[in-house]
JSON list of C-alpha atoms in Angstrom, two decimals:
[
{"chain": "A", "resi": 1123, "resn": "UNK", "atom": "CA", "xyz": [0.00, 0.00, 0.00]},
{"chain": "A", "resi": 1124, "resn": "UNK", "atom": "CA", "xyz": [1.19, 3.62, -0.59]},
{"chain": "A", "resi": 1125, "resn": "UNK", "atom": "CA", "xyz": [2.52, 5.87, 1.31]},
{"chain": "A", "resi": 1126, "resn": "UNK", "atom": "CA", "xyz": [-0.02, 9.02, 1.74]},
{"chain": "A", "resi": 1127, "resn": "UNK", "atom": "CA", "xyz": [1.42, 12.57, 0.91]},
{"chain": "A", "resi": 1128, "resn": "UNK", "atom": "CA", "xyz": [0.22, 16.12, 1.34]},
{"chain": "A", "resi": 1129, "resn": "UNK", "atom": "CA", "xyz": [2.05, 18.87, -0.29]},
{"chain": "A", "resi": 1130, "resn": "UNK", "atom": "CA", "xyz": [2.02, 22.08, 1.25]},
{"chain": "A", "resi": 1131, "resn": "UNK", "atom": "CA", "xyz": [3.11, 24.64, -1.23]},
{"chain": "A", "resi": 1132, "resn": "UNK", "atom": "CA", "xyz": [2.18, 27.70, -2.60]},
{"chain": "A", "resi": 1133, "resn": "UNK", "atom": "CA", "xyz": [4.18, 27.30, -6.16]},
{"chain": "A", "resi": 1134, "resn": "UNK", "atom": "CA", "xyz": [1.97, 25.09, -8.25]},
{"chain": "A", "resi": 1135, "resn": "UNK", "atom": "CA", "xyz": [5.89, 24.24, -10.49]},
{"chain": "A", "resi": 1136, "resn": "UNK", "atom": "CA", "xyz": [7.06, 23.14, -6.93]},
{"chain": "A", "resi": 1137, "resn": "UNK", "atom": "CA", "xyz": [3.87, 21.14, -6.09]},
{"chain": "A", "resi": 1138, "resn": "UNK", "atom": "CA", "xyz": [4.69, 19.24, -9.84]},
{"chain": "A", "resi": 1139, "resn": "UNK", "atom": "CA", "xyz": [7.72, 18.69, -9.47]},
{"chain": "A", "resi": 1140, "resn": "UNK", "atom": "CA", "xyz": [7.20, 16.60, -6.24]},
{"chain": "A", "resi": 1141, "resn": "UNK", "atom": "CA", "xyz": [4.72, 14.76, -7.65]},
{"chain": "A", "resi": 1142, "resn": "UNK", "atom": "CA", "xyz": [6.78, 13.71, -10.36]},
{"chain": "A", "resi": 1143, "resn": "UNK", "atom": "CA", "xyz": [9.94, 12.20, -8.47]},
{"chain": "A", "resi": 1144, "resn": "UNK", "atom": "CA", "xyz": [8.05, 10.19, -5.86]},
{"chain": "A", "resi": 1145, "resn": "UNK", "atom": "CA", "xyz": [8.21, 6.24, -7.68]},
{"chain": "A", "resi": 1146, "resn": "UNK", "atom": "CA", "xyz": [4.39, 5.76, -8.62]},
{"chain": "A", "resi": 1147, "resn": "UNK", "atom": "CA", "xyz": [3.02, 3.10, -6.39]},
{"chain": "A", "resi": 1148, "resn": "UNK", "atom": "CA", "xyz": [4.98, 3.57, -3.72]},
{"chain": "A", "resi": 1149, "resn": "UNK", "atom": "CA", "xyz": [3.97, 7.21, -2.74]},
{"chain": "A", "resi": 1150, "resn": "UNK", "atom": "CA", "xyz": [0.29, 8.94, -3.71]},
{"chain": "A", "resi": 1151, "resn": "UNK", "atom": "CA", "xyz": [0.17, 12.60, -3.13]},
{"chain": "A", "resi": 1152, "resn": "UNK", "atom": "CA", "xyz": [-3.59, 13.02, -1.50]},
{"chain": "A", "resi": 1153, "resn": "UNK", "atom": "CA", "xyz": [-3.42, 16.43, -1.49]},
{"chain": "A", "resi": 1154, "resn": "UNK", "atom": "CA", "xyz": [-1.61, 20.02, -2.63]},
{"chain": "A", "resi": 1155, "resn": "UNK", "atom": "CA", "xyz": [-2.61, 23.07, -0.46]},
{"chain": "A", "resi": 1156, "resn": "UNK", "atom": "CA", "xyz": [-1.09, 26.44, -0.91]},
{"chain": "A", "resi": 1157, "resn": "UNK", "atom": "CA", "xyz": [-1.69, 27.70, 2.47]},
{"chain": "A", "resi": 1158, "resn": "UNK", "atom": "CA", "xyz": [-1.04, 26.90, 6.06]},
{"chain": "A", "resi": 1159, "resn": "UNK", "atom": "CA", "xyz": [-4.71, 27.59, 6.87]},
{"chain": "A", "resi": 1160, "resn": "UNK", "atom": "CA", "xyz": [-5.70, 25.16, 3.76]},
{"chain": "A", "resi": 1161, "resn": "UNK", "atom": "CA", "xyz": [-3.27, 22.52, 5.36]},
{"chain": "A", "resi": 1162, "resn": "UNK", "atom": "CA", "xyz": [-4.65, 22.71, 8.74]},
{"chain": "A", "resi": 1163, "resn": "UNK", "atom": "CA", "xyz": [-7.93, 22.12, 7.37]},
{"chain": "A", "resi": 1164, "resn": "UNK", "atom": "CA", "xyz": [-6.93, 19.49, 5.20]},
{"chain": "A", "resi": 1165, "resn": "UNK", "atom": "CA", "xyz": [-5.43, 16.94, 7.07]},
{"chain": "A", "resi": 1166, "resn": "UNK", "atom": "CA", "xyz": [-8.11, 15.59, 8.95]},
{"chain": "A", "resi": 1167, "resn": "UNK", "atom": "CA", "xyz": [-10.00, 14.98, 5.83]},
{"chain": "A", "resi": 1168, "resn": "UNK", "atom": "CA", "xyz": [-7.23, 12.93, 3.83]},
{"chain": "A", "resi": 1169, "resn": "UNK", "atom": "CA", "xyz": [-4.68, 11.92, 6.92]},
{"chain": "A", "resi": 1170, "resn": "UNK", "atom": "CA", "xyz": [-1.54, 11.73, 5.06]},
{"chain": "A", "resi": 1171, "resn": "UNK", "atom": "CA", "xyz": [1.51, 9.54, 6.58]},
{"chain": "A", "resi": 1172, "resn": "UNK", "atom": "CA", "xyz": [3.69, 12.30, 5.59]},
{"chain": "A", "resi": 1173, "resn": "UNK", "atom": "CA", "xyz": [3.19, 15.94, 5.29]},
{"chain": "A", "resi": 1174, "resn": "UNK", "atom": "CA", "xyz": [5.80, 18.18, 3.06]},
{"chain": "A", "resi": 1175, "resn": "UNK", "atom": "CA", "xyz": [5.49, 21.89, 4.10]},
{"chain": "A", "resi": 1176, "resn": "UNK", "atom": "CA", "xyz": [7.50, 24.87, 2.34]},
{"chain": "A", "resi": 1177, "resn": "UNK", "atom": "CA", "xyz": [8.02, 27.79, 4.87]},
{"chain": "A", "resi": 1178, "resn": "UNK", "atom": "CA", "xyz": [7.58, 30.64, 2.98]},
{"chain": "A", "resi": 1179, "resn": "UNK", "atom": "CA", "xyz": [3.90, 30.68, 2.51]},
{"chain": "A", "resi": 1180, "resn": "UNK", "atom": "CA", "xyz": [0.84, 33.38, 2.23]},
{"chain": "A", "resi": 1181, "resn": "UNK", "atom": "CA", "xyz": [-0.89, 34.00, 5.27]},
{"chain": "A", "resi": 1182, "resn": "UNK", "atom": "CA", "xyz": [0.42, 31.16, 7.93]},
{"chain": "A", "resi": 1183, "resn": "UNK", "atom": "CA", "xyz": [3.71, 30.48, 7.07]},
{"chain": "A", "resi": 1184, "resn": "UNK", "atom": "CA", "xyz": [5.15, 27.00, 7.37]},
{"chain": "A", "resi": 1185, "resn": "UNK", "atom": "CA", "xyz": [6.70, 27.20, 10.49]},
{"chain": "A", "resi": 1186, "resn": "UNK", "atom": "CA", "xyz": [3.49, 28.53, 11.90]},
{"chain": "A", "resi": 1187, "resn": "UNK", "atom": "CA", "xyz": [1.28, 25.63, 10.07]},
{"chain": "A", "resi": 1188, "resn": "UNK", "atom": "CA", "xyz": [3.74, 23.00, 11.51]},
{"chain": "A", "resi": 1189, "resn": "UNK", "atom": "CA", "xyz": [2.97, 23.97, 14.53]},
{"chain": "A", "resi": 1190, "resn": "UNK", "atom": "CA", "xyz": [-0.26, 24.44, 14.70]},
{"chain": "A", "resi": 1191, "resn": "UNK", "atom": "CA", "xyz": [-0.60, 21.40, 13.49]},
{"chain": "A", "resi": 1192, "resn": "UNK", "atom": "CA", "xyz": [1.61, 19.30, 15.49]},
{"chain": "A", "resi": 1193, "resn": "UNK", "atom": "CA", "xyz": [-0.33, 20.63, 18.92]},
{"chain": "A", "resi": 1194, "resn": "UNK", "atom": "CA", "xyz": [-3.57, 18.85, 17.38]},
{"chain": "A", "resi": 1195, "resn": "UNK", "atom": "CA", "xyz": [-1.76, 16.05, 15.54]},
{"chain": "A", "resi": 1196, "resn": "UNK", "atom": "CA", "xyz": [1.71, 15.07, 17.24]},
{"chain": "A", "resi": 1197, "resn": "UNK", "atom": "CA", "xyz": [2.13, 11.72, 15.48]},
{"chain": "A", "resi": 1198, "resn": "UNK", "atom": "CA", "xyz": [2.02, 14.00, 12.43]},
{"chain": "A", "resi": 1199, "resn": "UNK", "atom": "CA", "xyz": [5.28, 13.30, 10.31]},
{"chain": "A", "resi": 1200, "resn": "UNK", "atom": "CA", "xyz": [6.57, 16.56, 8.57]},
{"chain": "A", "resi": 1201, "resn": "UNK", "atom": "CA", "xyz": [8.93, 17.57, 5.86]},
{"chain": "A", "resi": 1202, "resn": "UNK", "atom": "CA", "xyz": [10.53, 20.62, 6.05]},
{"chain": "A", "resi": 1203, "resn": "UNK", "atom": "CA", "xyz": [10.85, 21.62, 1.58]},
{"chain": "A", "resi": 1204, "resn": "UNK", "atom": "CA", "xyz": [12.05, 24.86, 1.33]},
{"chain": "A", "resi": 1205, "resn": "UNK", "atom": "CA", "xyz": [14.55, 27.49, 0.00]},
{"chain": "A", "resi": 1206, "resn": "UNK", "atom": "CA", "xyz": [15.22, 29.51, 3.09]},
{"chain": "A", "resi": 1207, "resn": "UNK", "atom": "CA", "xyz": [17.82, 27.40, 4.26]},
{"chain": "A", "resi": 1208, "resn": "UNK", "atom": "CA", "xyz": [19.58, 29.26, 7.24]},
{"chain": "A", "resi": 1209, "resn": "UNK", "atom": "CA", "xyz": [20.55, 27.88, 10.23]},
{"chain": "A", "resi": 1210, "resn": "UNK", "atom": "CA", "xyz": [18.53, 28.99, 13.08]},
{"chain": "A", "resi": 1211, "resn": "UNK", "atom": "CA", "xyz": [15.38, 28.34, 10.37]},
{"chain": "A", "resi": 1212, "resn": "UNK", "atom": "CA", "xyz": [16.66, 24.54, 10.17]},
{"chain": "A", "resi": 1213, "resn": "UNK", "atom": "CA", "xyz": [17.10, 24.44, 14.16]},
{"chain": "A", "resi": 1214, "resn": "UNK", "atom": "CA", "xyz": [13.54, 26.01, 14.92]},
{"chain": "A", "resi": 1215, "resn": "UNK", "atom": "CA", "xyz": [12.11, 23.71, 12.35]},
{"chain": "A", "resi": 1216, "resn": "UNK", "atom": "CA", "xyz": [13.61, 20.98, 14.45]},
{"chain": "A", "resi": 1217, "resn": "UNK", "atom": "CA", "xyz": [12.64, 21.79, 17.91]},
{"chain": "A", "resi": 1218, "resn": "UNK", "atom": "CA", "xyz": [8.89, 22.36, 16.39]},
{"chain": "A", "resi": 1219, "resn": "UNK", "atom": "CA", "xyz": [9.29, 18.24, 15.64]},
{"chain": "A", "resi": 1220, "resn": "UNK", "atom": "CA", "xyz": [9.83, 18.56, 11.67]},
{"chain": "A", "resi": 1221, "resn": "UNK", "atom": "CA", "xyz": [11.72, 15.12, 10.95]},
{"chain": "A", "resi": 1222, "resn": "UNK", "atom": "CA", "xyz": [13.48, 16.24, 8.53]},
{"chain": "A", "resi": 1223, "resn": "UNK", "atom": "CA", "xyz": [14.55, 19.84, 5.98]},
{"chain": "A", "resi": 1224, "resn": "UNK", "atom": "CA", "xyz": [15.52, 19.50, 2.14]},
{"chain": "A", "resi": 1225, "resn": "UNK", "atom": "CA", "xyz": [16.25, 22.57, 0.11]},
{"chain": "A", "resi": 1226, "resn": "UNK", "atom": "CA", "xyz": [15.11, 23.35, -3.23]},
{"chain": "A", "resi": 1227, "resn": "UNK", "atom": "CA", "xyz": [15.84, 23.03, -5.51]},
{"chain": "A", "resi": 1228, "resn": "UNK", "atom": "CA", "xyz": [15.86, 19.08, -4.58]},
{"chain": "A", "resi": 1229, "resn": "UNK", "atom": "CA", "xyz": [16.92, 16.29, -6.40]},
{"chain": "A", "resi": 1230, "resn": "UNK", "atom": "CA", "xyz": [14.74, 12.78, -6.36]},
{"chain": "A", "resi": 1231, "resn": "UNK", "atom": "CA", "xyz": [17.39, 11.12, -4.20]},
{"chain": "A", "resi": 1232, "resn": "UNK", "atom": "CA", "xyz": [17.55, 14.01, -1.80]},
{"chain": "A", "resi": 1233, "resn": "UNK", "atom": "CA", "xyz": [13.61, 14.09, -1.46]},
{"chain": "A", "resi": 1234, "resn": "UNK", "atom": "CA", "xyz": [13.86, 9.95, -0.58]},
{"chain": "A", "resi": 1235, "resn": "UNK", "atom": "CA", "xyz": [16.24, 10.07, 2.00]},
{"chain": "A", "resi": 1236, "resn": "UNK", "atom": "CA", "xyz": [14.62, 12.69, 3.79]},
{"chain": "A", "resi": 1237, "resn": "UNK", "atom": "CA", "xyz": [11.29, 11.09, 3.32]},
{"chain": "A", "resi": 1238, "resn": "UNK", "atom": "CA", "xyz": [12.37, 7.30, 4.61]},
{"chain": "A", "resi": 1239, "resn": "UNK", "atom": "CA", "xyz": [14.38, 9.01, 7.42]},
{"chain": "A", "resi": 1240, "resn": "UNK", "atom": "CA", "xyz": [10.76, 10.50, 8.43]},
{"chain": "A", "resi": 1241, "resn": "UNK", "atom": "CA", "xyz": [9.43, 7.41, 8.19]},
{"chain": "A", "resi": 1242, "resn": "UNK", "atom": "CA", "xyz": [11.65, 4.97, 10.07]},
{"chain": "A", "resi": 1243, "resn": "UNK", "atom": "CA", "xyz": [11.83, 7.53, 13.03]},
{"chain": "A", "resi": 1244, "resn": "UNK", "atom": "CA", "xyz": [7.97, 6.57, 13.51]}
]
């Protein structure tokens, strides 16, 4: 059975691109959303395995979403996917529970690792 994914992105190239490196069968993508709010309403509805949340996004930003939704979902598994790749952005993405961060642009085998390190940490 496949994995469940929800995208969380507002760049409609970014939410294709995804789509298209994750090996068919093994991965579905349930759901894109372009907002934090959208993504916080989403997730009950399709309850993904994995969640993959950029941080720069209108109204809620990732960070924000991620947290909100961790409070009401803590076995939520999330993916930091994002260009703002500094340091203390990483760290807080962290200590919010994120189980991972890849930068875009990402490659296919970047995006994998990230996503079966989220997984085996259960």
């Amino acid at each position: 059975m496949s994995k469940k994914i929800m995208v969380v992105d507002d760049s409609r190239i970014a939410q294709l691109q995804l789509e298209k490196v994750l090996p068919e069968g093994e991965y579905e993508v349930v759901a894109c959303c372009q907002t934090g709010e959208e993504a916080l309403d989403q997730y009950d509805k399709v309850n993904p395995d994995l969640v993959t949340m950029d941080i720069i996004l209108p109204g809620m930003d990732g960070l924000e979403a991620a947290r909100a939704l961790l409070a009401t979902h803590p076995e939520a598994r999330i993916l930091m996917v994002s260009s703002l790749a500094y340091d203390d952005t990483i760290k807080e993405a962290e200590a919010l529970g994120a189980k991972g961060f890849v930068f875009k642009p990402f490659d296919q085998d970047q995006l994998l690792q990230a996503m079966q390190k989220a997984f085996a940490e259960a």
